[in-house]
Coordinates of C-alpha atoms (C1' of nucleotides) in Angstrom, one line a residue:
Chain A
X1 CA -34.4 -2.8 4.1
X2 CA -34.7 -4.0 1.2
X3 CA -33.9 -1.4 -1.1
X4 CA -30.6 -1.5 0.6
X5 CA -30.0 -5.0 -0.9
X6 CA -30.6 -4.1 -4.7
X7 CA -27.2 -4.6 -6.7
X8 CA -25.8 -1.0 -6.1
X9 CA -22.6 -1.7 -5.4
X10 CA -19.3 -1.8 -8.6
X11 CA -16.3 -2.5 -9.1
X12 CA -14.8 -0.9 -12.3
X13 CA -11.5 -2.4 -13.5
X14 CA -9.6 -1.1 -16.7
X15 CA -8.9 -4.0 -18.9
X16 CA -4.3 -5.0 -19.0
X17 CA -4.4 -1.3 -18.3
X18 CA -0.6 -0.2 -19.4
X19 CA -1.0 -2.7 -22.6
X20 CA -4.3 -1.0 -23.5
X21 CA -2.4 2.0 -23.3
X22 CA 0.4 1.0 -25.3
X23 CA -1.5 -0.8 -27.8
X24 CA -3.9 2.6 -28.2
X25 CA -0.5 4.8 -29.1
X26 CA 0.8 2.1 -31.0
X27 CA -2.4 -0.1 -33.0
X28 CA 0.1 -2.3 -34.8
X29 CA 0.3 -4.0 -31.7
X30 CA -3.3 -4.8 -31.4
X31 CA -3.5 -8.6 -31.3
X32 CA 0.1 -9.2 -30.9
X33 CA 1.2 -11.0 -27.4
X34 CA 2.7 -7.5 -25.1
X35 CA 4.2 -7.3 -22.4
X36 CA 4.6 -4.1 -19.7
X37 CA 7.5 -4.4 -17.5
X38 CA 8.4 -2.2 -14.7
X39 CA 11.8 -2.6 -16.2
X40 CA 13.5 -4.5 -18.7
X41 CA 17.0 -5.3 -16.9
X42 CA 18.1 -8.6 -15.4
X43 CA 15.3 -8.3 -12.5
X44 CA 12.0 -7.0 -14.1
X45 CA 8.9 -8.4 -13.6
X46 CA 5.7 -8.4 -15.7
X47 CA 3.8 -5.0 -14.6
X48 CA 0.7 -6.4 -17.4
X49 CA 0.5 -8.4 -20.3
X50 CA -2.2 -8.7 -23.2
X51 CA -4.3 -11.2 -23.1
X52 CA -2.7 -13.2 -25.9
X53 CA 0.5 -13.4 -24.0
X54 CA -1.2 -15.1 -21.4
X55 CA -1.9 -17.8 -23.4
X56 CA 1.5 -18.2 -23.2
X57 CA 1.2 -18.5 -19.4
X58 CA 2.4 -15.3 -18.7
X59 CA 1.5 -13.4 -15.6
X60 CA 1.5 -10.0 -13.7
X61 CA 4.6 -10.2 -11.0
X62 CA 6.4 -12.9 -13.3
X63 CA 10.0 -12.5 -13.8
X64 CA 10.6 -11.0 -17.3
X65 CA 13.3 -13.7 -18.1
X66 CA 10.9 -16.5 -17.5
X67 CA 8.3 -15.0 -19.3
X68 CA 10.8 -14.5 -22.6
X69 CA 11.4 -17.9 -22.2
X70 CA 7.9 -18.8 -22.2
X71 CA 7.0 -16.3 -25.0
X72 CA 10.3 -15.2 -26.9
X73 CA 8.2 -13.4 -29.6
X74 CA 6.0 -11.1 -27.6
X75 CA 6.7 -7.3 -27.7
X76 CA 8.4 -6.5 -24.4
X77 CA 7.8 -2.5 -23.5
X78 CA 9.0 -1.1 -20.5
X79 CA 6.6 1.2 -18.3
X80 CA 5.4 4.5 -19.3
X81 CA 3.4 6.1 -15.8
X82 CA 3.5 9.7 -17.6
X83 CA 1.7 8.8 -20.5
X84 CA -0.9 6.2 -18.6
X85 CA -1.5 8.6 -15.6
X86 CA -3.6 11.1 -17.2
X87 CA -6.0 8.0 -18.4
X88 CA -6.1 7.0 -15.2
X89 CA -7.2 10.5 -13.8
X90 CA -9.8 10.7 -16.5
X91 CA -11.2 7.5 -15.6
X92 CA -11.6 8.2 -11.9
X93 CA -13.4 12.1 -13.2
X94 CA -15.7 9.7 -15.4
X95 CA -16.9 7.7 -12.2
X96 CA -17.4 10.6 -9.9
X97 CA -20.2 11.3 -12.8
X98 CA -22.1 9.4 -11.2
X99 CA -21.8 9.4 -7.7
X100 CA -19.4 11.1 -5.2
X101 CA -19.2 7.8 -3.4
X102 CA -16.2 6.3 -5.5
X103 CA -13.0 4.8 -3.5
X104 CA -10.2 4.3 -6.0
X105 CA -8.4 0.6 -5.4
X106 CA -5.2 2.0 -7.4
X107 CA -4.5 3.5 -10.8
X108 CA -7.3 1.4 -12.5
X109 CA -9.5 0.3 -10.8
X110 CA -12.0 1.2 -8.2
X111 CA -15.7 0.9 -5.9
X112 CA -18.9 2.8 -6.7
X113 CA -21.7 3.0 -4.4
X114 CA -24.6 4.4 -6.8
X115 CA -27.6 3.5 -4.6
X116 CA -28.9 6.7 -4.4
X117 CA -27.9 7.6 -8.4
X118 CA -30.6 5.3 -9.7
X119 CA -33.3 7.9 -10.0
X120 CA -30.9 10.1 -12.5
X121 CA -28.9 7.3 -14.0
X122 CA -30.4 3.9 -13.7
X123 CA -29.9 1.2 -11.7
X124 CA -26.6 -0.5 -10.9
X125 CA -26.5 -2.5 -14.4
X126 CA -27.2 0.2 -16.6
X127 CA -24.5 2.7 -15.1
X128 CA -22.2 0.1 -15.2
X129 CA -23.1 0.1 -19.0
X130 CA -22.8 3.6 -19.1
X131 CA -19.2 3.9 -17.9
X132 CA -18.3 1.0 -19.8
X133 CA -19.5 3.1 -23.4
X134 CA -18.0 6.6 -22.0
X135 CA -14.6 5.1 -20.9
X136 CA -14.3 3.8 -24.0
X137 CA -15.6 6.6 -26.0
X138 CA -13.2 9.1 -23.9
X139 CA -10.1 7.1 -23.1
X140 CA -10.3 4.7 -26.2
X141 CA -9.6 1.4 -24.1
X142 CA -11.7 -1.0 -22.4
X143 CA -13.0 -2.1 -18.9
X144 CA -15.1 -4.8 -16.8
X145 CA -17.5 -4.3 -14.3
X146 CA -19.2 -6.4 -11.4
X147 CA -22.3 -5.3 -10.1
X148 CA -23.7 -6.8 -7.2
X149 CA -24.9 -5.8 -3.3
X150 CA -21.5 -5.6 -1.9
X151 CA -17.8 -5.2 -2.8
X152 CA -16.7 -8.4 -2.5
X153 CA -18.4 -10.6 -4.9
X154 CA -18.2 -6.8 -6.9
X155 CA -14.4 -7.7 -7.7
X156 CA -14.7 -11.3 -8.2
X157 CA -17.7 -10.3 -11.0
X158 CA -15.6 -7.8 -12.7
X159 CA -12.8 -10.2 -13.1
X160 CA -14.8 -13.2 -14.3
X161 CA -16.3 -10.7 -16.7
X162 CA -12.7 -9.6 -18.6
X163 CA -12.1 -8.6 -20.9
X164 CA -14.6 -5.7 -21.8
X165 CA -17.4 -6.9 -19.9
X166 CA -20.4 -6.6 -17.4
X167 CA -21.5 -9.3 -14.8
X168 CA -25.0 -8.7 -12.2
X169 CA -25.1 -10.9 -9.1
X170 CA -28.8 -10.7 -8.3
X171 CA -29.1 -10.3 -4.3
X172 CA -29.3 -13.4 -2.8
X173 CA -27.8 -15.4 -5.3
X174 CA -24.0 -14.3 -4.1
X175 CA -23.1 -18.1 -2.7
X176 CA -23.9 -19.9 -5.6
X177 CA -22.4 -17.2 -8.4
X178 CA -18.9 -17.9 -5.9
X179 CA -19.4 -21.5 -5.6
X180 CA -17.3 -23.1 -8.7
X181 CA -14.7 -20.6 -9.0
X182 CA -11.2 -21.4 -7.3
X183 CA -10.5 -20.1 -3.9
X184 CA -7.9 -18.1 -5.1
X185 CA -10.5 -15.9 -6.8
X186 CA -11.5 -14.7 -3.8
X187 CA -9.4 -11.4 -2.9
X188 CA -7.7 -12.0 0.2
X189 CA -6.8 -15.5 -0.7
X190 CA -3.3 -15.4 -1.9
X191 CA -0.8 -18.4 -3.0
X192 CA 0.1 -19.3 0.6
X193 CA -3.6 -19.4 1.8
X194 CA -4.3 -21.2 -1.3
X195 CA -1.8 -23.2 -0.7
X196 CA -3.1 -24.7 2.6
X197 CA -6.5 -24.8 1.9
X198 CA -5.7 -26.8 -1.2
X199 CA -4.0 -29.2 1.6
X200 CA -7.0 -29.7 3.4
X201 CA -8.4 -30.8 -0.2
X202 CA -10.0 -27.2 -0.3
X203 CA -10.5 -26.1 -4.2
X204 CA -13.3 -24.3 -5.1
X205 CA -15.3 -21.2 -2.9
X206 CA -18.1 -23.7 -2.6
X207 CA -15.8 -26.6 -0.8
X208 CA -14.5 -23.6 1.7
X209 CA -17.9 -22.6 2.5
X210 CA -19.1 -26.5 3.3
X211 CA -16.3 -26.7 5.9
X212 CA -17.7 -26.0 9.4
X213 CA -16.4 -22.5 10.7
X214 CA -14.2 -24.0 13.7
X215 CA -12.4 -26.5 11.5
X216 CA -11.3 -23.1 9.5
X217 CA -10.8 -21.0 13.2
X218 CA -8.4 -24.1 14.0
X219 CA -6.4 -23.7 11.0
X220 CA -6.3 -19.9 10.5
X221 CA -7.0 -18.6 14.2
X222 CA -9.0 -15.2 13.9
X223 CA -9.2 -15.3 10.2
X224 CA -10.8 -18.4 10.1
X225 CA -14.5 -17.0 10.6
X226 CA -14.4 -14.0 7.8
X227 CA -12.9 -16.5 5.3
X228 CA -16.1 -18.7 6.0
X229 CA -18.2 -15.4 5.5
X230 CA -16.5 -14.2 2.5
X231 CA -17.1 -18.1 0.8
X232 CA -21.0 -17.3 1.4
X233 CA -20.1 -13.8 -0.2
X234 CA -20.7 -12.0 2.7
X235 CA -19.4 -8.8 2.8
X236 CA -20.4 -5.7 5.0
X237 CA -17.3 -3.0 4.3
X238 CA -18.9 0.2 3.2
X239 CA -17.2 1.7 0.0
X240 CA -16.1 4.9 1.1
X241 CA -15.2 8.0 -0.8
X242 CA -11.8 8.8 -1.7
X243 CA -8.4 6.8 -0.7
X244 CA -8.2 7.7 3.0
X245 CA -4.9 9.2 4.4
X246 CA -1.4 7.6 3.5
X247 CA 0.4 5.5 6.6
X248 CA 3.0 5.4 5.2
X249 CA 5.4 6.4 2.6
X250 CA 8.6 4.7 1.0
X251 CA 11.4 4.0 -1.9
X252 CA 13.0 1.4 -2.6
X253 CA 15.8 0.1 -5.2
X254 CA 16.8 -3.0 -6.0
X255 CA 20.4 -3.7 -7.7
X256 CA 20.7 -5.0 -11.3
X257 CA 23.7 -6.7 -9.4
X258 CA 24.5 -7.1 -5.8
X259 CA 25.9 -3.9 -4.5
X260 CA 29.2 -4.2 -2.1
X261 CA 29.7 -0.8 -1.8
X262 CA 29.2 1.2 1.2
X263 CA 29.2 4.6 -0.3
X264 CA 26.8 3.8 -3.0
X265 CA 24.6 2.2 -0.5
X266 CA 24.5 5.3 1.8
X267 CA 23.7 7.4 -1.6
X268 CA 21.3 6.2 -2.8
X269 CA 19.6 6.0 0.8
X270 CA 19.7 10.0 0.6
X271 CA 18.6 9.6 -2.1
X272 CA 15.6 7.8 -1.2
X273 CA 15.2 10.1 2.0
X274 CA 15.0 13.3 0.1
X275 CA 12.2 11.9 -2.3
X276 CA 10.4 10.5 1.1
X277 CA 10.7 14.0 2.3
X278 CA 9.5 15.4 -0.6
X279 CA 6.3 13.4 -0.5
X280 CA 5.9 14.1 3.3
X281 CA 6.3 17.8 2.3
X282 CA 3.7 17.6 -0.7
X283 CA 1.0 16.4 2.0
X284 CA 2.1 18.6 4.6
X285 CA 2.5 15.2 7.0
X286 CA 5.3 14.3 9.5
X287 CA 6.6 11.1 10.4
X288 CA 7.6 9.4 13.8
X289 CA 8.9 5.7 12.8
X290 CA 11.9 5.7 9.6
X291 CA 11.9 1.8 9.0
X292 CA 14.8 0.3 6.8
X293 CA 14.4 -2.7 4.2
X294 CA 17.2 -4.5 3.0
X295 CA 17.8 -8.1 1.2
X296 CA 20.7 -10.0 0.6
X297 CA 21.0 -12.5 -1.9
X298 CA 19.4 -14.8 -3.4
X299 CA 16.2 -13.8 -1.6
X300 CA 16.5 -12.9 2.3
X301 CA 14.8 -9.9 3.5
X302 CA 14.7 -8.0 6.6
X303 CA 13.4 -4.9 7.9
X304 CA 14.9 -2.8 10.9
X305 CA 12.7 0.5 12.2
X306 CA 13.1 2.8 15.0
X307 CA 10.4 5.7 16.7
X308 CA 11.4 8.7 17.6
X309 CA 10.0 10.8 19.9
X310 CA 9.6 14.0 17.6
X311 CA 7.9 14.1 14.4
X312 CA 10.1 14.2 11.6
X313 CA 10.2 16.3 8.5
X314 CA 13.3 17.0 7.2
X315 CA 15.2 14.5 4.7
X316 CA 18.7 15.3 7.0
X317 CA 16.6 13.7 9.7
X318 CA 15.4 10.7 8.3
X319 CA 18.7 9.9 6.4
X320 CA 20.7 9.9 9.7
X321 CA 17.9 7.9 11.1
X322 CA 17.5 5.6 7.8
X323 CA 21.9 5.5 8.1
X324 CA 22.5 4.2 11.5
X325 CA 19.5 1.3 11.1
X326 CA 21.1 -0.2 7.4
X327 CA 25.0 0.6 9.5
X328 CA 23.9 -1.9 12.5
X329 CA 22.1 -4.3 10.3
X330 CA 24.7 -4.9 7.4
X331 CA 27.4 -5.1 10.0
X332 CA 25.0 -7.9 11.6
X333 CA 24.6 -10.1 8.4
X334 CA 28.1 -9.6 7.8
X335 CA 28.5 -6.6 5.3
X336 CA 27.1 -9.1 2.4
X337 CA 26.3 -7.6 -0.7
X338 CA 23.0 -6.0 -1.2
X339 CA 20.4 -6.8 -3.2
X340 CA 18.1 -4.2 -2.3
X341 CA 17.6 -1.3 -0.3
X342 CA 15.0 0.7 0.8
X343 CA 13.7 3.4 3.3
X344 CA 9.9 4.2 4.5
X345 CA 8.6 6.1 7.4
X346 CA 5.3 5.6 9.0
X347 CA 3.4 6.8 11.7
X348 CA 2.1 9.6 9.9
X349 CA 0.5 13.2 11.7
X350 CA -0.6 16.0 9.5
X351 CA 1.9 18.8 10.1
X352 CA 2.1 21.2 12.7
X353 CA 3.3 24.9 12.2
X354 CA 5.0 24.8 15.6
X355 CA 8.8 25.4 15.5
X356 CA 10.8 23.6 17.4
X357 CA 13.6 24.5 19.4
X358 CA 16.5 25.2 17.4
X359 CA 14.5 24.7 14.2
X360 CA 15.0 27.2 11.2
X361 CA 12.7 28.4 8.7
X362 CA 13.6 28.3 5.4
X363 CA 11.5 30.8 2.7
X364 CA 9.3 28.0 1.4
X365 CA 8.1 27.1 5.0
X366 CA 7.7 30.6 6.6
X367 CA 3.5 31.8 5.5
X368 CA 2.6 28.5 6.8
X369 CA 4.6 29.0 10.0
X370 CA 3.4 32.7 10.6
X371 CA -0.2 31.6 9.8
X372 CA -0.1 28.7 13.1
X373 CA 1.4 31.3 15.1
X374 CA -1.0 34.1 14.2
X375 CA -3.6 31.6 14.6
X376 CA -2.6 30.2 18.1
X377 CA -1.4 33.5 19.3
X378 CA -3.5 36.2 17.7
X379 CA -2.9 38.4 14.6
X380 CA -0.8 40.7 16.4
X381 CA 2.1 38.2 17.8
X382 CA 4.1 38.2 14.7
X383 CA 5.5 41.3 13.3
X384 CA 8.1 42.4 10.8
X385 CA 11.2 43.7 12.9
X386 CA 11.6 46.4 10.8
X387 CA 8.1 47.1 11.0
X388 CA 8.6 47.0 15.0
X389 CA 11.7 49.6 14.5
X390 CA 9.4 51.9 13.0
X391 CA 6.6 51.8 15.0
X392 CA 9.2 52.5 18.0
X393 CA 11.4 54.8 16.7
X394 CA 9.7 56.2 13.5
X395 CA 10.7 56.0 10.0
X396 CA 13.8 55.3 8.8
X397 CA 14.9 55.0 12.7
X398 CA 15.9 57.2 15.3
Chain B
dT1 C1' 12.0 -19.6 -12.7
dC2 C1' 14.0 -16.7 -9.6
dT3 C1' 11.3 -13.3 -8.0
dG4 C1' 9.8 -4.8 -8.9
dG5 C1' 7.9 -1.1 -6.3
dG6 C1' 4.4 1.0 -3.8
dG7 C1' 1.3 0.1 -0.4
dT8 C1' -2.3 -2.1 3.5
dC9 C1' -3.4 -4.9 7.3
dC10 C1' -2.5 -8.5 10.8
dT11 C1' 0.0 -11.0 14.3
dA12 C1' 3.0 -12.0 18.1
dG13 C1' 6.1 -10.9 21.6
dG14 C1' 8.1 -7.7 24.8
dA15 C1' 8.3 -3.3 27.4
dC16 C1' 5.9 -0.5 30.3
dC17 C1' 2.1 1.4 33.0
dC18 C1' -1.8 1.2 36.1
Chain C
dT1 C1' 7.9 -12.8 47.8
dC2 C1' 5.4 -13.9 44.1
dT3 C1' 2.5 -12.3 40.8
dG4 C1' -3.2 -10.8 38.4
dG5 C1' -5.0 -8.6 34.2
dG6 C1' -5.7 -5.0 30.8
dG7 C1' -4.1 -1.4 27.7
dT8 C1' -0.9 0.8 24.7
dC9 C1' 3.2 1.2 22.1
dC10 C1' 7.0 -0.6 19.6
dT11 C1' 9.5 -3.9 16.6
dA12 C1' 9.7 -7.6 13.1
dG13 C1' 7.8 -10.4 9.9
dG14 C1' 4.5 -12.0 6.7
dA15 C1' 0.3 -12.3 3.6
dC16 C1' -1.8 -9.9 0.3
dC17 C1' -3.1 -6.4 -3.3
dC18 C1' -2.3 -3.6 -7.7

DNA sequence: TCTGGGGTCCTAGGACCC
DNA sequence: TCTGGGGTCCTAGGACCC
């Protein structure tokens, strides 16, 4: 088919999205080397920086104290999610515009499958052109876009193309548009792939896709063969609407200094439980597996999980569960100081109205209970007992 | 230099079952 | 008495992404 194999496929990315936003609330700060920071204490890293910092050398993920070494003078903001999330929903209502096929990759980014939108709105390039205009025009800050026949060479065309700009891949001409770019411009390749590859004297896309496909199955086992295809730019993951259901859900905290102290410990683990809960609750999901995250200085982290048998709901639940995994495993590594703790569950299942045995209801849960009842047991199953008094005995009783 | 917080997916070994 | 092969679930860790 080859209609199937026009460029139809985008990848829209918001340009240093939290500095855009900062610099749009603030325009003083417009050419002026920023910094976003998830925090500024003694453990923040850099959430996004302008793109003057980063002439600097400063990167996403850094630690904020080697960046102010590298770049004293930047501005250094911390985080503001409430003021950049609406952005970020109005951005993901201007790509629905265009097509309902749209899978968001997180807050600023995200896939667009138009084929099928030409006919109304153009072909791949010029929507791409469009949404660049309208995000701009509505939100006030910039983005890149790669447009080409499938997701993967999408991305890496939308981030050679920053800032504030639009790159094609004609079909066909994937391999060579990958072929001088660095290996670790391929998504999937991180440092530690990177870092073997560059071992085997691997540097560029194009070197990775001269190597014969068993060398690379040798080195990486099962991986080896879609890191070959993904070199050639081959790419056959659909872009799907929406995000998909979570699997999982968790909090974590880490310490501006190592914390000794049990009860703190088991606080803020409630802590974390009842805002776990609260997101279970939001999405009316359950959770089986409550897994435990803890690291001890200077860098040492494990995990410890357990599965229970019942679906689990209730933040009591998952705190005692979350509580006797962190009690075995900090008495195991000594009762050491913690550098960070953190609680998730997993093993998600949309939520059933069933009531277990020796459950209660509390107000907030009750229509939802009486409506699986009604609907497994029929409309009459559930009555009011005062309603059932009067019925038997008449009004206002015998 | 000294490493956040929220996720996804993959792997490997062991238990258990047929 | 020694031992198959496959499937599924669980646990732990790690790479990777934004």
């Amino acid at each position: 088919m080859a209609s199937r194999r026009t460029p139809s496929i985008l990848h829209v990315d918001l340009d240093a999205f939290f500095v855009s936003m900062e610099v749009l609330r603030r325009p003083e700060l417009r050419g002026l080397p920023v910094v976003v920071a998830g925090g500024l204490g003694p453990r923040g890293v850099v959430n996004t920086c302008s793109y003057e910092a980063r002439r600097f050398g400063i990167r996403s993920a850094m630690p904020v104290s080697q960046a102010r070494r590298l770049c004293p003078q930047a501005v250094y903001l911390a985080s503001d999610w409430h003021y950049y999330s609406p952005a970020s929903k109005q951005f993901h209502r201007i790509l629905r515009d265009y097509t309902p096929v749209v899978e968001p990759a997180g807050a600023d980014e995200a896939y667009l499958d138009v084929h099928g939108s030409e006919l109304l709105y153009g072909d791949g390039e010029a929507i791409g052109q469009d949404i660049r205009r309208r995000v701009l025009a509505e939100i006030g800050i910039t983005c890149s876009v790669g447009v080409s026949s499938n997701r993967l060479v999408s991305k890496v065309a939308s981030d050679a193309a920053k800032p504030d700009g639009l790159i094609v891949v004609p079909a066909g001409s994937e391999a060579q548009f990958l072929a001088p770019r660095q290996v670790r411009d391929l998504p999937a390749i991180g440092a530690r792939t990177a870092e073997v590859l560059g071992g085997m004297g691997i540097r560029t896309i194009g070197d990775l896709a001269g190597v014969p496909v068993s060398v690379l199955q040798e080195r990486f086992g099962k991986h080896g063969a879609g890191l070959h295809a993904r070199a050639l730019g081959i790419n056959e993951t659909p872009v799907t609407a929406g995000r998909g259901t979570a699997r999982s859900v968790s909090r974590e905290t880490t310490f501006g200094r190592d914390e000794p102290r049990p009860e703190r410990l088991r606080a803020v683990l409630r802590s974390q439980a009842e805002r776990v809960c609260a997101d279970l609750e939001r999405h009316a999901l359950s959770a089986r597996t409550v897994t435990v995250k803890l690291r001890f200085p200077p860098f040492e982290t494990l995990t410890r999980s357990w599965t229970s048998s019942q679906p689990l709901e209730l933040a009591a639940e998952v705190f005692e569960a979350g509580v006797r995994l962190f009690e075995r495993a900090w008495r195991e590594n000594g009762y050491r100081p913690v550098r960070l703790i953190g609680l998730g569950v997993s093993n998600l299942r949309e939520r059933s109205n069933q009531l277990r045995l020796g459950e209660t209801v509390d107000e907030r849960q009750l229509p939802g209970v009486l409506a699986g009842l009604r609907e497994r047991f029929g409309d009459e199953a559930i009555q009011r007992a005062a309603e059932l008094q009067r019925r038997r005995y008449g009004p206002k009783g015998r």
